[in-house]
Short mmCIF file of C-alpha atoms in Angstrom, two decimals:
data_model
loop_
_atom_site.label_atom_id
_atom_site.label_comp_id
_atom_site.label_asym_id
_atom_site.label_seq_id
_atom_site.Cartn_x
_atom_site.Cartn_y
_atom_site.Cartn_z
CA MET A 1 -44.30 24.94 11.35
CA THR A 2 -41.05 26.54 10.17
CA GLU A 3 -42.71 28.19 7.18
CA GLN A 4 -45.38 29.65 9.46
CA ILE A 5 -42.65 30.93 11.78
CA ARG A 6 -40.77 32.42 8.82
CA GLN A 7 -43.90 34.24 7.67
CA ILE A 8 -44.34 35.69 11.15
CA LEU A 9 -40.72 36.83 11.05
CA ARG A 10 -41.32 38.47 7.63
CA ASP A 11 -44.32 40.32 9.07
CA HIS A 12 -42.97 41.33 12.47
CA ALA A 13 -39.23 40.82 13.02
CA ARG A 14 -38.08 43.86 10.98
CA LEU A 15 -34.89 42.06 9.98
CA ALA A 16 -32.13 43.81 8.09
CA VAL A 17 -31.98 40.90 5.62
CA PRO A 18 -34.66 38.77 3.92
CA VAL A 19 -35.80 35.88 6.08
CA ASP A 20 -35.23 33.55 3.13
CA THR A 21 -31.48 34.22 3.35
CA LEU A 22 -31.32 32.91 6.91
CA ALA A 23 -30.84 29.30 7.91
CA ASP A 24 -33.03 27.89 10.66
CA GLY A 25 -30.17 28.17 13.16
CA ASP A 26 -29.04 31.69 12.26
CA ASP A 27 -29.16 34.36 14.97
CA LEU A 28 -32.15 36.64 14.39
CA HIS A 29 -30.82 39.35 16.70
CA GLU A 30 -27.65 39.57 14.63
CA ALA A 31 -29.90 39.75 11.57
CA GLY A 32 -31.47 42.91 12.97
CA MET A 33 -34.38 41.85 15.19
CA THR A 34 -34.68 44.36 18.02
CA SER A 35 -36.11 43.74 21.46
CA GLN A 36 -39.29 45.61 20.49
CA ALA A 37 -39.63 43.58 17.31
CA SER A 38 -39.24 40.37 19.30
CA VAL A 39 -42.32 41.37 21.31
CA GLY A 40 -44.31 41.59 18.10
CA VAL A 41 -42.95 38.24 16.98
CA MET A 42 -43.91 36.73 20.34
CA LEU A 43 -47.46 38.09 20.20
CA ALA A 44 -47.90 36.92 16.61
CA LEU A 45 -46.62 33.45 17.51
CA GLU A 46 -49.08 33.27 20.42
CA GLU A 47 -51.89 34.26 18.07
CA ALA A 48 -50.91 31.82 15.33
CA PHE A 49 -50.27 28.80 17.54
CA ASP A 50 -52.79 29.59 20.32
CA VAL A 51 -50.16 29.48 23.04
CA GLU A 52 -48.85 31.83 25.67
CA PHE A 53 -45.17 32.04 26.55
CA PRO A 54 -44.66 32.17 30.33
CA ASP A 55 -42.43 34.86 31.77
CA ARG A 56 -39.68 32.33 32.47
CA MET A 57 -39.27 31.85 28.71
CA LEU A 58 -38.91 35.56 27.99
CA ARG A 59 -35.19 35.26 27.40
CA ARG A 60 -33.16 36.41 24.41
CA ARG A 61 -32.33 32.84 23.43
CA THR A 62 -35.99 31.75 23.25
CA PHE A 63 -36.48 33.77 20.07
CA GLU A 64 -32.91 33.79 18.79
CA SER A 65 -33.49 31.58 15.72
CA VAL A 66 -36.17 29.74 13.76
CA ASP A 67 -35.04 26.53 15.44
CA ALA A 68 -35.26 28.10 18.90
CA ILE A 69 -38.72 29.52 18.19
CA GLN A 70 -39.97 26.16 16.93
CA ALA A 71 -38.67 24.45 20.08
CA ALA A 72 -40.28 27.08 22.28
CA VAL A 73 -43.66 26.80 20.56
CA ARG A 74 -43.56 23.03 20.88
CA GLU A 75 -42.66 23.33 24.58
CA VAL A 76 -45.57 25.61 25.46
CA ALA A 77 -48.01 23.76 23.21
CA GLY A 78 -46.98 20.49 24.81
CA ALA A 79 -47.36 21.92 28.30
CA ARG A 80 -50.83 23.16 27.43
CA ALA A 81 -51.81 19.77 25.97
CA GLY A 82 -50.54 18.05 29.09
CA ALA A 83 -52.55 20.38 31.31
CA HIS A 84 -55.74 19.53 29.43
CA ALA A 85 -55.13 15.77 29.41
CA MET B 1 -21.79 49.01 38.99
CA SER B 2 -24.07 47.48 36.40
CA VAL B 3 -25.55 49.42 33.50
CA GLY B 4 -28.15 48.70 30.83
CA LEU B 5 -29.09 50.82 27.82
CA ASP B 6 -31.83 50.42 25.25
CA LEU B 7 -32.93 52.37 22.17
CA VAL B 8 -36.41 51.98 20.68
CA ARG B 9 -37.88 53.28 17.42
CA VAL B 10 -41.15 55.00 18.36
CA ARG B 11 -42.78 53.93 15.07
CA ASP B 12 -42.25 50.25 15.98
CA VAL B 13 -44.13 50.78 19.24
CA ALA B 14 -46.91 52.68 17.46
CA ASP B 15 -47.20 49.79 14.99
CA ALA B 16 -47.40 47.28 17.87
CA LEU B 17 -50.11 49.34 19.54
CA ALA B 18 -52.09 49.45 16.29
CA ARG B 19 -51.58 45.77 15.43
CA PHE B 20 -51.92 44.12 18.84
CA GLY B 21 -53.71 46.75 20.95
CA ASP B 22 -54.60 45.60 24.45
CA ARG B 23 -52.70 42.30 23.98
CA TYR B 24 -49.51 44.31 23.65
CA THR B 25 -50.13 46.84 26.41
CA ALA B 26 -51.45 44.27 28.90
CA ARG B 27 -48.45 42.03 28.33
CA VAL B 28 -45.73 44.66 28.54
CA PHE B 29 -47.02 47.48 30.77
CA THR B 30 -48.68 47.73 34.16
CA SER B 31 -52.11 49.32 34.42
CA ALA B 32 -50.56 52.44 35.96
CA GLU B 33 -48.11 52.75 33.06
CA VAL B 34 -50.91 52.31 30.53
CA ALA B 35 -53.02 54.93 32.26
CA TYR B 36 -50.19 57.48 32.20
CA CYS B 37 -49.13 56.84 28.62
CA ALA B 38 -52.64 56.57 27.18
CA ALA B 39 -53.62 59.91 28.74
CA ALA B 40 -51.45 61.69 26.17
CA PRO B 41 -52.47 62.36 22.54
CA ALA B 42 -51.55 59.48 20.21
CA PRO B 43 -48.12 60.62 18.96
CA LEU B 44 -46.92 61.46 22.48
CA ALA B 45 -48.52 58.32 23.91
CA ALA B 46 -46.41 56.15 21.59
CA GLN B 47 -43.29 58.04 22.69
CA ARG B 48 -44.13 57.44 26.35
CA PHE B 49 -44.77 53.74 25.76
CA ALA B 50 -41.52 53.49 23.80
CA ALA B 51 -39.51 55.17 26.56
CA ARG B 52 -40.97 52.83 29.12
CA PHE B 53 -40.26 49.80 26.99
CA ALA B 54 -36.68 50.99 26.66
CA ALA B 55 -36.47 51.33 30.43
CA LYS B 56 -37.76 47.81 30.95
CA GLU B 57 -35.25 46.40 28.46
CA ALA B 58 -32.40 48.38 30.02
CA ALA B 59 -33.37 47.05 33.46
CA ARG B 60 -33.64 43.49 32.11
CA LYS B 61 -30.07 43.88 30.83
CA VAL B 62 -28.92 44.86 34.32
CA LEU B 63 -30.80 41.84 35.68
CA ARG B 64 -29.71 39.64 32.76
CA PRO B 65 -30.21 35.96 33.59
CA ALA B 66 -27.06 33.86 33.59
CA GLY B 67 -26.90 30.21 32.63
CA ASP B 68 -30.28 28.55 32.87
CA ALA B 69 -31.89 31.26 35.01
CA PRO B 70 -35.46 32.00 33.89
CA GLY B 71 -36.42 35.09 31.96
CA LEU B 72 -38.25 38.09 33.42
CA GLY B 73 -41.63 39.47 32.39
CA TRP B 74 -41.78 43.08 31.24
CA ARG B 75 -44.45 43.95 33.81
CA GLU B 76 -42.08 42.95 36.61
CA VAL B 77 -40.13 46.15 35.90
CA GLU B 78 -42.40 49.15 36.35
CA VAL B 79 -41.60 52.77 35.55
CA CYS B 80 -43.14 55.05 38.16
CA ARG B 81 -42.60 58.55 39.47
CA ALA B 82 -40.01 59.38 42.12
CA PRO B 83 -40.78 61.91 44.89
CA ASP B 84 -38.80 64.52 42.97
CA GLY B 85 -41.04 64.01 39.95
CA GLY B 86 -38.48 62.16 37.88
CA PRO B 87 -38.77 58.55 36.70
CA ALA B 88 -38.03 55.64 39.00
CA LEU B 89 -38.17 51.88 38.75
CA ARG B 90 -40.21 49.56 40.91
CA LEU B 91 -39.35 45.87 40.68
CA HIS B 92 -41.90 43.13 41.26
CA GLY B 93 -41.84 39.36 41.63
CA ALA B 94 -38.96 37.59 39.94
CA ALA B 95 -37.28 40.87 38.95
CA ALA B 96 -37.12 41.98 42.58
CA ALA B 97 -35.84 38.54 43.59
CA ARG B 98 -33.17 38.65 40.87
CA ALA B 99 -31.96 42.08 42.02
CA ALA B 100 -31.76 40.83 45.60
CA ALA B 101 -29.91 37.68 44.53
CA LEU B 102 -27.41 39.83 42.61
CA GLY B 103 -26.94 42.03 45.68
CA LEU B 104 -28.05 45.15 43.84
CA GLY B 105 -29.26 48.32 45.48
CA ASP B 106 -32.02 50.42 43.98
CA LEU B 107 -31.95 50.63 40.18
CA ALA B 108 -31.77 54.19 38.80
CA VAL B 109 -33.29 55.12 35.43
CA SER B 110 -33.21 58.02 33.02
CA LEU B 111 -35.54 58.26 30.01
CA THR B 112 -35.58 60.34 26.87
CA HIS B 113 -37.93 60.44 23.89
CA GLU B 114 -38.73 62.44 20.80
CA ALA B 115 -40.78 61.84 17.65
CA GLU B 116 -38.55 59.12 16.16
CA TRP B 117 -36.66 57.52 19.05
CA ALA B 118 -36.87 56.72 22.75
CA ALA B 119 -34.06 55.55 25.00
CA ALA B 120 -33.38 54.66 28.60
CA VAL B 121 -30.38 53.90 30.74
CA VAL B 122 -30.52 51.95 34.00
CA THR B 123 -27.76 51.66 36.56
CA ALA B 124 -27.39 49.66 39.73
CA VAL B 125 -24.69 49.42 42.37
CA ARG B 126 -23.83 46.14 44.00
CA LEU B 127 -24.22 46.53 47.76
CA PRO B 128 -21.38 45.46 50.05
CA ALA B 129 -21.94 42.03 51.54
CA THR B 130 -23.00 42.14 55.19
CA SER B 131 -20.92 40.02 57.55
#
């Protein structure tokens, strides 16, 4: 999953540095991701993982790092799987 | 007094409109905002969308969640027109509840946009507690 997330960041996050130079826990906002870019990242994540982030998760920290994004995707994917069980 | 400010590159919004289309507009803007912005020719439409996105982000900074408080959807902050013709903000749902919980009066907004950039500033005054 992390490589897929990193590719989405390459395509949409508009970072000031190459994604490959960032560790999974590094702050993406400090690396140059703007609020507008985070919307693009969110929409691309929803497309790629077939999930939808609820409004309650639309916080800065949800998309602040690769680790945070992975946790968020797993949370919404798990919630969707539970709803369909 | 609380204040929020946001700056948006118009090209980034234009790219989002091109790449994500209705998924982007439906997620971020109300139908009234889309109707107003989309009525303009493409370059100006992107500026209008960008200014409204900046306003939403500036308002979300004023309403910034503390601790484990949930986030706010972009559509819960709506840019509309005040009686004097200038921009105004209308809060819905959780955004309205957050403003009330923070004891804020009406949020005021000012927008600006040109070909490259759009920006917005939002202010709010904390109302005196009633005894």
